[in-house]
CSV table of C-alpha atoms and ligand atoms in Angstrom, one decimal:
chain,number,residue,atom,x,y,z
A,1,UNK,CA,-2.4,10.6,17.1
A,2,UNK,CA,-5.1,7.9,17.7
A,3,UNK,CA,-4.0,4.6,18.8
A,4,UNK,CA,-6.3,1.6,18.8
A,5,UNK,CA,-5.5,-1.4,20.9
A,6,UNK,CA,-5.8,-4.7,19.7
A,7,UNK,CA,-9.4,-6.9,20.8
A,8,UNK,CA,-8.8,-8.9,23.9
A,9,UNK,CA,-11.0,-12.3,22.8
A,10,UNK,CA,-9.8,-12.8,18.8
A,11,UNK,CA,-8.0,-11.2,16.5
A,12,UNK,CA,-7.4,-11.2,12.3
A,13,UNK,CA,-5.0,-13.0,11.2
A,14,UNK,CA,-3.9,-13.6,7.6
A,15,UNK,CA,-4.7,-16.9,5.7
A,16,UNK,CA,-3.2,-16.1,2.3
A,17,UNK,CA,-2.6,-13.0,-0.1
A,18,UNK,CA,-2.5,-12.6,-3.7
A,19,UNK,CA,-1.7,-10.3,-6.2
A,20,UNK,CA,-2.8,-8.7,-10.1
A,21,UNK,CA,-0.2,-6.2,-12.2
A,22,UNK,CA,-0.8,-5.1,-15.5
A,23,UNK,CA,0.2,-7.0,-18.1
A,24,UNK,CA,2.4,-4.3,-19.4
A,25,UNK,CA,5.6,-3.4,-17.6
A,26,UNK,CA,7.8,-0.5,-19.1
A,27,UNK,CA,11.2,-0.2,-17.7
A,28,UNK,CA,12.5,3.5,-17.3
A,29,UNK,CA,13.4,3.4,-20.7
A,30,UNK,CA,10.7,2.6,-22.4
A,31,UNK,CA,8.8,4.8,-20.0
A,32,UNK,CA,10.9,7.9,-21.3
A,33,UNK,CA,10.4,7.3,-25.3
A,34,UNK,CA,6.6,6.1,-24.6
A,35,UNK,CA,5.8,9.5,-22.7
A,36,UNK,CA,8.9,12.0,-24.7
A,37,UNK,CA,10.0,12.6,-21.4
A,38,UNK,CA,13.1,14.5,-20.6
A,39,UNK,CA,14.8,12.2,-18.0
A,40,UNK,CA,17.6,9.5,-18.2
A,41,UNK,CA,17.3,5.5,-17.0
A,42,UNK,CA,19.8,6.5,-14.9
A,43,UNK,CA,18.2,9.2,-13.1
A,44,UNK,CA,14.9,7.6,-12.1
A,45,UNK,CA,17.3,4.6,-10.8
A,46,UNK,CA,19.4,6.3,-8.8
A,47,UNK,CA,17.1,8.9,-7.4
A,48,UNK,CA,14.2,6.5,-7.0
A,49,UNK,CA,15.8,2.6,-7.0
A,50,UNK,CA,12.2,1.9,-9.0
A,51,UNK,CA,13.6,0.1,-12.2
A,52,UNK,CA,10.0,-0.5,-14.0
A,53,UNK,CA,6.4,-0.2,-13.4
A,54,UNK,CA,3.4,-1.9,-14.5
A,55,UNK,CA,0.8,0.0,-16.3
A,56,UNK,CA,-3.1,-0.8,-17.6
A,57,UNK,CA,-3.8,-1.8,-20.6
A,58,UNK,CA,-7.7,-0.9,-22.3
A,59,UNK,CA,-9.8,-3.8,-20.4
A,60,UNK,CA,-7.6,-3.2,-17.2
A,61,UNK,CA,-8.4,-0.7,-14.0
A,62,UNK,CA,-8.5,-0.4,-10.9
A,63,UNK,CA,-11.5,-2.8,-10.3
A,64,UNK,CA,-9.8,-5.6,-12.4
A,65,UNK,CA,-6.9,-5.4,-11.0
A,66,UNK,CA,-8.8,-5.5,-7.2
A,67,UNK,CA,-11.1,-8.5,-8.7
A,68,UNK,CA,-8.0,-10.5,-9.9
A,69,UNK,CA,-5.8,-10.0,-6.6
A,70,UNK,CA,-8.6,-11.0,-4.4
A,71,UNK,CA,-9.4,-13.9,-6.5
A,72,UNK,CA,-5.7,-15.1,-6.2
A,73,UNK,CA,-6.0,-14.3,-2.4
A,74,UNK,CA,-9.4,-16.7,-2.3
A,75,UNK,CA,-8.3,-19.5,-4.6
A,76,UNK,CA,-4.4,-19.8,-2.4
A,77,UNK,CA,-6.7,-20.3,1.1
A,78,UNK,CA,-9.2,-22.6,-0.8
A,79,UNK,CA,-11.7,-20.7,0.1
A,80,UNK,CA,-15.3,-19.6,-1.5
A,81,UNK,CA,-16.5,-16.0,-2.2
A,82,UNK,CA,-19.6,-16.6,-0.2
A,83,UNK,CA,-17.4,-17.0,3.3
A,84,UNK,CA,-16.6,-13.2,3.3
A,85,UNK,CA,-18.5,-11.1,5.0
A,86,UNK,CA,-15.8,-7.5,5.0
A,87,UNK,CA,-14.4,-6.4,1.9
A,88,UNK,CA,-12.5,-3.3,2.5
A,89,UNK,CA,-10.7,-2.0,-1.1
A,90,UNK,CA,-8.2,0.8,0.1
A,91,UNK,CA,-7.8,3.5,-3.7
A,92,UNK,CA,-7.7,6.6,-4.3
A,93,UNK,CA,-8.0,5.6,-7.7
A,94,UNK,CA,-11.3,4.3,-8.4
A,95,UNK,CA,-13.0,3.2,-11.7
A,96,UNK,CA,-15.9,5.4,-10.8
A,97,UNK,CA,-17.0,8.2,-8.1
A,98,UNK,CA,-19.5,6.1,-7.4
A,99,UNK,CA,-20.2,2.8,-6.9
A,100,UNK,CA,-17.3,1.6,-5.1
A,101,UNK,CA,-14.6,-0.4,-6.4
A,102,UNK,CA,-15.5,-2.9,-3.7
A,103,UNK,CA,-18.9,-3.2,-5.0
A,104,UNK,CA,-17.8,-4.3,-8.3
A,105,UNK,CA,-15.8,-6.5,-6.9
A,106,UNK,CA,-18.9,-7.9,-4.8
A,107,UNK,CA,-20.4,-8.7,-7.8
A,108,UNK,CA,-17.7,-10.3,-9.5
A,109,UNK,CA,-16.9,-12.5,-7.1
A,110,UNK,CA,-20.7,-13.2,-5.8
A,111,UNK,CA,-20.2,-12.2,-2.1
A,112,UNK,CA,-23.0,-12.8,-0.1
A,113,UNK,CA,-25.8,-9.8,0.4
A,114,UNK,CA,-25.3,-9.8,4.1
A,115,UNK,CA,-21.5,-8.6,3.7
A,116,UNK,CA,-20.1,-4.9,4.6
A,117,UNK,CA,-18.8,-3.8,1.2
A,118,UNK,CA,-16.8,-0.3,1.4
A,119,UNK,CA,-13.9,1.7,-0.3
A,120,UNK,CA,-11.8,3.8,2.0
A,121,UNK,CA,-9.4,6.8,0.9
A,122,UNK,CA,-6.2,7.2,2.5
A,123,UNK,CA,-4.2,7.6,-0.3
A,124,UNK,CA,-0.8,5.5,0.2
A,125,UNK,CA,-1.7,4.9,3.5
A,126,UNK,CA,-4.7,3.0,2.8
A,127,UNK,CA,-4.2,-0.4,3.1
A,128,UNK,CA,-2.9,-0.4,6.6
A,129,UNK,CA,-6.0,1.9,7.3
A,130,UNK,CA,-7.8,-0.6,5.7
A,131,UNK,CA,-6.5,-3.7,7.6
A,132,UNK,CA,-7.8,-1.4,11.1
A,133,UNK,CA,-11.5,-0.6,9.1
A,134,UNK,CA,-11.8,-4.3,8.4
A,135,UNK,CA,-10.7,-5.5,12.0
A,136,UNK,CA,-13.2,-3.4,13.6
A,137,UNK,CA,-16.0,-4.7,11.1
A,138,UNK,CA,-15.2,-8.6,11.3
A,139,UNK,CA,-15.3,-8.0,15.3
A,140,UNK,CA,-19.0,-6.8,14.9
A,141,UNK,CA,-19.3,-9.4,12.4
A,142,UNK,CA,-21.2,-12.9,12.4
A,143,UNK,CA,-19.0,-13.8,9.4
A,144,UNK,CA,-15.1,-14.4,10.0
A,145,UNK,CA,-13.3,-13.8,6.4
A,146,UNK,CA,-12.8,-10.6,5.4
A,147,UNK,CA,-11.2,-9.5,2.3
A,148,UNK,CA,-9.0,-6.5,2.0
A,149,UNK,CA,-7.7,-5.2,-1.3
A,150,UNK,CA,-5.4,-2.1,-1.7
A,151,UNK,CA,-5.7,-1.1,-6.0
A,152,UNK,CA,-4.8,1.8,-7.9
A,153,UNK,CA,-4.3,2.7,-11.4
A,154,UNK,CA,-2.2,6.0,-10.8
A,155,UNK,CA,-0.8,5.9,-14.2
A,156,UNK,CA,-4.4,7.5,-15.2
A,157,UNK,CA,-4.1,10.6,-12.4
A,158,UNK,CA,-0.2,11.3,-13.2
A,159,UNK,CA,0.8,14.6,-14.9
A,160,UNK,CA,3.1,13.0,-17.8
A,161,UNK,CA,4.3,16.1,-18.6
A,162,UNK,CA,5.6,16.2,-14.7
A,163,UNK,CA,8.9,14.0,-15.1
A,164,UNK,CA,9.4,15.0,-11.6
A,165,UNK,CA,6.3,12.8,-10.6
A,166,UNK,CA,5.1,10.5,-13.6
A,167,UNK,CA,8.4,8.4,-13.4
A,168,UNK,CA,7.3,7.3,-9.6
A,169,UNK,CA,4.0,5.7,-9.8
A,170,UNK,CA,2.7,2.7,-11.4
A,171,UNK,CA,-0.4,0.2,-11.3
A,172,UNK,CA,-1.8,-2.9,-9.1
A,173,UNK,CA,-3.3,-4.5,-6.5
A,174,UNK,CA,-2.8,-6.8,-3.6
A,175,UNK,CA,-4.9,-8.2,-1.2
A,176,UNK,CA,-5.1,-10.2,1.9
A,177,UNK,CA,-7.4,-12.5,3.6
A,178,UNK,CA,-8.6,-12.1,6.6
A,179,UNK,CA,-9.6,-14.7,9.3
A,180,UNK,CA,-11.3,-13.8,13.1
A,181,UNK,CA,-9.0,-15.8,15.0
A,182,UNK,CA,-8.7,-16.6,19.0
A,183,UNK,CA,-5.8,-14.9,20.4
A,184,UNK,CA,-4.5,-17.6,21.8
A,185,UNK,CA,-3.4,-18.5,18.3
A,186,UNK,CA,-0.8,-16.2,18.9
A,187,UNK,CA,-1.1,-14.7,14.8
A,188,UNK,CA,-2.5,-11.8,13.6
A,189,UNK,CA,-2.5,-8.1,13.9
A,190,UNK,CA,-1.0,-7.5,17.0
A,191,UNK,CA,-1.1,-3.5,17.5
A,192,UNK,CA,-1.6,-0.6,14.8
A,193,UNK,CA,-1.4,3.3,15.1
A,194,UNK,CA,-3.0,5.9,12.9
A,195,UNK,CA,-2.1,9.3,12.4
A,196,UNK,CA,-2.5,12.6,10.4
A,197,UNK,CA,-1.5,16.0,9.5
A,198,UNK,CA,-4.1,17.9,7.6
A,199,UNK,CA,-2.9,21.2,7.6
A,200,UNK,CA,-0.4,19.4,5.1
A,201,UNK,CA,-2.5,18.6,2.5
A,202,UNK,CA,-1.0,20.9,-0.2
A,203,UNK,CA,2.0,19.2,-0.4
A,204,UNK,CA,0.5,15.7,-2.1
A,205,UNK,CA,-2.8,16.2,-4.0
A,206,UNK,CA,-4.6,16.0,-7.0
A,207,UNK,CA,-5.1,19.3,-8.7
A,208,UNK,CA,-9.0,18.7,-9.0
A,209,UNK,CA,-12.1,16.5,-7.9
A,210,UNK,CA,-15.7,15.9,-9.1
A,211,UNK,CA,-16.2,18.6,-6.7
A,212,UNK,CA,-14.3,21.3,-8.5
A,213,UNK,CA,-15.8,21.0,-12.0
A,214,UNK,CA,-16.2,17.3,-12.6
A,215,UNK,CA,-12.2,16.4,-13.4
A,216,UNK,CA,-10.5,14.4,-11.8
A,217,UNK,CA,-7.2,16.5,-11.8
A,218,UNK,CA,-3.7,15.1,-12.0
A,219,UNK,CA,-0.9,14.6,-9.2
A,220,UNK,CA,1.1,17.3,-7.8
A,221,UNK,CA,3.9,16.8,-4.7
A,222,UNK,CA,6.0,18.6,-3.4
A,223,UNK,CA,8.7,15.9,-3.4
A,224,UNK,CA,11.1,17.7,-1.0
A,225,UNK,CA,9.0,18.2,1.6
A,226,UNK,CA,7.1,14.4,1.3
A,227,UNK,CA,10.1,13.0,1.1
A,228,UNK,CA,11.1,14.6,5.0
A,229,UNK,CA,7.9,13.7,6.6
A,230,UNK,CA,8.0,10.3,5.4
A,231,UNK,CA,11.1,9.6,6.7
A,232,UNK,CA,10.1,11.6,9.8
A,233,UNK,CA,7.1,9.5,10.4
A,234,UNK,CA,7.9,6.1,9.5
A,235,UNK,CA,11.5,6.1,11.2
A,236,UNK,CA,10.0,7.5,13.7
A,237,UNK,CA,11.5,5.4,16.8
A,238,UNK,CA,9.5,6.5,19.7
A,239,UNK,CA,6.2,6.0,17.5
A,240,UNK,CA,7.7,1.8,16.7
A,241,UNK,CA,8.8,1.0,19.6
A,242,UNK,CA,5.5,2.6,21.5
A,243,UNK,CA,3.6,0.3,18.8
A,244,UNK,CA,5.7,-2.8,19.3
A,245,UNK,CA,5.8,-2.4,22.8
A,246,UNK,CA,1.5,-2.8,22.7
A,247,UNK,CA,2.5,-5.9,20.9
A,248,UNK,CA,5.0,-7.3,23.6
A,249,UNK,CA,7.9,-6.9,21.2
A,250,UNK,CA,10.7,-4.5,20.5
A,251,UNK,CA,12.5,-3.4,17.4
A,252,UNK,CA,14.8,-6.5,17.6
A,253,UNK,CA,11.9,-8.9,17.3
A,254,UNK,CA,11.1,-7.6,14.0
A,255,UNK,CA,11.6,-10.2,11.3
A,256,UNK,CA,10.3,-8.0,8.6
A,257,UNK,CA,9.7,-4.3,8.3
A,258,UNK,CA,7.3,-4.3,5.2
A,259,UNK,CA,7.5,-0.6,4.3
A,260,UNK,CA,5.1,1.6,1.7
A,261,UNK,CA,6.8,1.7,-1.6
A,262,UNK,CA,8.1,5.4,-2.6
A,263,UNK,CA,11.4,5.9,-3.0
A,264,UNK,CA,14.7,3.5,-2.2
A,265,UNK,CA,16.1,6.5,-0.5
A,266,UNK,CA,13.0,7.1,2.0
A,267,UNK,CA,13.3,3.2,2.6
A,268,UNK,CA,17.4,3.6,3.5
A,269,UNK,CA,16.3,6.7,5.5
A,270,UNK,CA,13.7,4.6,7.7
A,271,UNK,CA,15.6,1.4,7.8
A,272,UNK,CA,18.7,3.8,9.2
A,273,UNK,CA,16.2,5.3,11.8
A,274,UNK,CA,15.0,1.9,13.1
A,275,UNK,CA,18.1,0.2,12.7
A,276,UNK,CA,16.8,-2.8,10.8
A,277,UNK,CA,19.5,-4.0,8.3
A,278,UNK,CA,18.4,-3.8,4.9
A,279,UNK,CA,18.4,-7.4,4.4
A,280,UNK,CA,15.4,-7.4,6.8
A,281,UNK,CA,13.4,-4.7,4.5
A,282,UNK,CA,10.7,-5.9,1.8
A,283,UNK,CA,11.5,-3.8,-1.2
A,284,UNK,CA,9.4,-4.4,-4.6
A,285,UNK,CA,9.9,-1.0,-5.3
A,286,UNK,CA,12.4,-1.6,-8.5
A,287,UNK,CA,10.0,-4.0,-10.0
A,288,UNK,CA,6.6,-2.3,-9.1
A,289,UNK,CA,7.0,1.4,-8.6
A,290,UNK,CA,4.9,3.2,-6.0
A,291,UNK,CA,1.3,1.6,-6.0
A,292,UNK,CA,0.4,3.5,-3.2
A,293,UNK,CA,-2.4,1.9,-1.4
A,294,UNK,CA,-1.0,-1.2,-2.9
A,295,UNK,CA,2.3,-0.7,-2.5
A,296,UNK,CA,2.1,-2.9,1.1
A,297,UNK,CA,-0.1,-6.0,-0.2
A,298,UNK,CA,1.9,-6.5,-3.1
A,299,UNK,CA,5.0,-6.3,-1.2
A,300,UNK,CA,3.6,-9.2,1.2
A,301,UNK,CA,2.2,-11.6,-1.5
A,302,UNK,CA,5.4,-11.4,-3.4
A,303,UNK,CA,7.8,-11.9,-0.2
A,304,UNK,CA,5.3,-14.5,0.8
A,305,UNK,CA,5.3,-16.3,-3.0
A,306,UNK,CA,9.3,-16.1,-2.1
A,307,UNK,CA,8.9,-18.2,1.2
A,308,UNK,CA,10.9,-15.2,2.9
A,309,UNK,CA,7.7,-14.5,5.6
A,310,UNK,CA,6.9,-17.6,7.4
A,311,UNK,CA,4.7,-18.9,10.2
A,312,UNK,CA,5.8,-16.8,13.7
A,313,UNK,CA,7.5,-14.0,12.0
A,314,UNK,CA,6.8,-10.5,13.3
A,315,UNK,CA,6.1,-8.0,10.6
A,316,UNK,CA,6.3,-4.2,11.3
A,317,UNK,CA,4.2,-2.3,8.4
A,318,UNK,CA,4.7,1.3,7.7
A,319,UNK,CA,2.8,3.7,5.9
A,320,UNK,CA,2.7,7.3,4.8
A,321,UNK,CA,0.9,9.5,2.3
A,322,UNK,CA,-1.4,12.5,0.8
A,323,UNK,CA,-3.3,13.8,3.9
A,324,UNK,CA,-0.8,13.6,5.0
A,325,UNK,CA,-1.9,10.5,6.8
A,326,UNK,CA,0.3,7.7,8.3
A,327,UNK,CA,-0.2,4.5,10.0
A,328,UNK,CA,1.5,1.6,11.3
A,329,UNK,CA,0.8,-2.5,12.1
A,330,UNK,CA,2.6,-5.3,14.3
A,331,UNK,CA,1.2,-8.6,12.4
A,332,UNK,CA,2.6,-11.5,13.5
A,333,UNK,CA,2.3,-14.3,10.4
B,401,LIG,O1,3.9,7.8,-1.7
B,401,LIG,C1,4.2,9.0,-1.2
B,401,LIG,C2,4.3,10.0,-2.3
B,401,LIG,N1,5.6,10.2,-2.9
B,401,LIG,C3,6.8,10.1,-2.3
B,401,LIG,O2,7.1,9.6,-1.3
B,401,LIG,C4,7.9,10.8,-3.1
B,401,LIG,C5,8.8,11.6,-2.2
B,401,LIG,N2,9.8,12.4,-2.9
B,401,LIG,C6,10.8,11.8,-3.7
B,401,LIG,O3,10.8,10.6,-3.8
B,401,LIG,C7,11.8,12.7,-4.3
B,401,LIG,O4,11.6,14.0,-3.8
B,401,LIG,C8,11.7,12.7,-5.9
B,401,LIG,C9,12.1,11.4,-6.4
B,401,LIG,C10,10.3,13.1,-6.3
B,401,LIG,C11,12.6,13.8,-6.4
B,401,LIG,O5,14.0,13.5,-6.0
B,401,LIG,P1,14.9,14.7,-5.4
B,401,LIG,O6,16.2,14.1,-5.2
B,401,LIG,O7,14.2,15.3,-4.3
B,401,LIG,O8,15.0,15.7,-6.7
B,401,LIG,P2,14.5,17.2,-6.7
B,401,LIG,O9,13.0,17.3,-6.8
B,401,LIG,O10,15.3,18.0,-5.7
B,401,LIG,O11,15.1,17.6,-8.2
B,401,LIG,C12,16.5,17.5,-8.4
B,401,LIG,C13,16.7,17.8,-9.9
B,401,LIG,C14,15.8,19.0,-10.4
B,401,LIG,O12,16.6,19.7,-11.4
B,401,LIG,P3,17.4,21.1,-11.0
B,401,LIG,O13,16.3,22.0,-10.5
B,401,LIG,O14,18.4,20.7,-9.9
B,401,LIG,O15,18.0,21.5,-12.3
B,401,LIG,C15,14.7,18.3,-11.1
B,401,LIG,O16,14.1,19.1,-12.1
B,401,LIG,O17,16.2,16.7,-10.7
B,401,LIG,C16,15.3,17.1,-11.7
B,401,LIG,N3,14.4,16.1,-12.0
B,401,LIG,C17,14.6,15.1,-12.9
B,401,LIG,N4,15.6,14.9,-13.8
B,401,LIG,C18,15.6,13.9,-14.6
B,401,LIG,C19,13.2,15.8,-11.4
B,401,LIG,N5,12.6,14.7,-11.9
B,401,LIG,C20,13.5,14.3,-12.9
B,401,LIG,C21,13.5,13.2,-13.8
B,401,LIG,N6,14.5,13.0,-14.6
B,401,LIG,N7,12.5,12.3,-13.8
């Protein structure tokens, strides 16, 4: 595992976040008679706790959805496009191969020519990943916003003839906005930790790439087995405390564990592990689904919107996903 220690003279802190979702939301039901799936309400409830998802429309993908969120992100700090110099979109579900989704976002929002513009792929782990790309660039950076999106449209890679995987996922984007702060502010992201497993790969992929005869292939998990690791990794104690600890806190400290968004059961699992009580556990899972690289900004502008994070709180993130990669953040609002 590769551990990074936070910079010494400054540090990112978030300013404001936003959001975009679909403007379609089907509950479980209406997700069963749209897709003649063979599955009950009841089932994808109590197996999952997701309750509905949103899914894209025609004029909606993954680049929309990453344009609106960081637009909402921009217009709550009061701030213009042309301050950003990173903008990091974490996907694994972009509208093209190539360009990036980030460089349609560039040019929707008119970001400056002088700023780094990148997508990276860690599948549900990719906005935390994203967060540590985006550090390191601001740091080398003249420019001190940075902008970083997790978006996905998995509702266009899902098998829906796989009820054992379609019911999970669904569509949107958060993002956050970054500011190069001086330590001494005390905000920011703290610590982080990633991690990965490669020779697990198999169990969380898609079933083709451009690659391997230009399709883009669907999902297929092995839900058993993701399920164990992910509550192996993210409730892994050692691993939080040894992250906290970088960040001169302890489990106890933690105001709000903000976890990725798979499965209510996998959240239980970790909250159980680290011994937060669930009242101190973001969930947005029933309303959202699993976004996947997503999953985490969305969770933080909605418990944000609610007033529930507020100025001093420590915030433990937790990610897992295909790879399998994993990765973790201390950010203190
Ligand atoms: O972001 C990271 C990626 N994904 C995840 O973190 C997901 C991790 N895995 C999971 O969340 C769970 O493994 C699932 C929700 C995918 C499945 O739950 P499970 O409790 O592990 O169910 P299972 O796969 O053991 O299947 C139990 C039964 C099976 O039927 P039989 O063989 O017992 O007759 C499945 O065919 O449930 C059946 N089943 C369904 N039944 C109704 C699977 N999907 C459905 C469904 N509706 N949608």
């Amino acid at each position: 595992m590769m551990t990074v220690p936070a910079y010494a003279a400054t540090r990112v802190a978030v300013v404001a976040t936003g959001r975009a979702l679909p403007a379609r939301a089907w509950t479980n039901a209406d997700l069963i008679a749209a897709r003649g799936l063979d599955s009950t309400p009841d089932w994808i409830e109590s197996r999952t706790g997701i309750l509905q998802r949103h899914i894209v429309s025609d004029g909606e993908s993954t680049f929309t959805l990453a344009r609106d969120a960081a637009r909402a992100a921009l217009a709550k700090a009061g701030m213009p496009a042309h301050a950003v110099g990173v903008l990091v979109v974490a996907t694994c579900t972009p509208d093209y191969t190539f360009p990036s989704v980030a460089a349609l976002v560039h040019a929707a929002l008119g970001l400056p020519a002088t700023a780094a513009v990148l997508d990276i792929n860690a599948a549900c782990s990719g906005f935390v990943h994203a967060l540590a790309v985006a550090e390191g660039l601001l740091a080398a950076h003249t420019l001190d916003y940075a902008l970083v999106i997790g978006a996905e449209s998995f509702s266009n890679l899902v098998d829906w003839t796989d009820r054992g995987t379609c019911v999970l996922f669904g569509d949107g984007a958060g993002a956050v906005l970054l500011k190069k702060e001086a330590v001494s502010s005390g905000r920011g992201l703290l610590a982080y930790s990633l991690g990965a497993d490669g020779t697990l790969a198999p169990e969380l992929t898609s079933t083709h790439g451009v690659a391997q005869g230009q399709r883009a292939g669907v999902v297929h998990m092995n839900g058993r087995e993701v399920f164990r690791h992910a509550v192996r990794h993210m409730g892994d104690r050692a691993h939080a405390d040894a992250l906290l600890a970088r960040a001169g806190a302890t489990l106890a400290d933690v105001d709000w564990l903000v976890p990725h968004q798979a499965n209510i059961r996998i959240l239980d699992a970790v909250a159980q592990d680290l011994a937060m009580p669930r009242d101190k556990v973001v969930i947005t899972l029933d309303r959202h689904a699993n976004t996947s690289a997503a999953s985490i900004p969305l969770a933080l502008d909605v418990a944000a919107e609610e007033g529930r994070l507020r100025p001093g709180h420590l915030l433990l993130l937790l990610a897992f996903g295909a790879g399998f990669v994993w990765s973790s953040a201390a950010l203190r609002w």
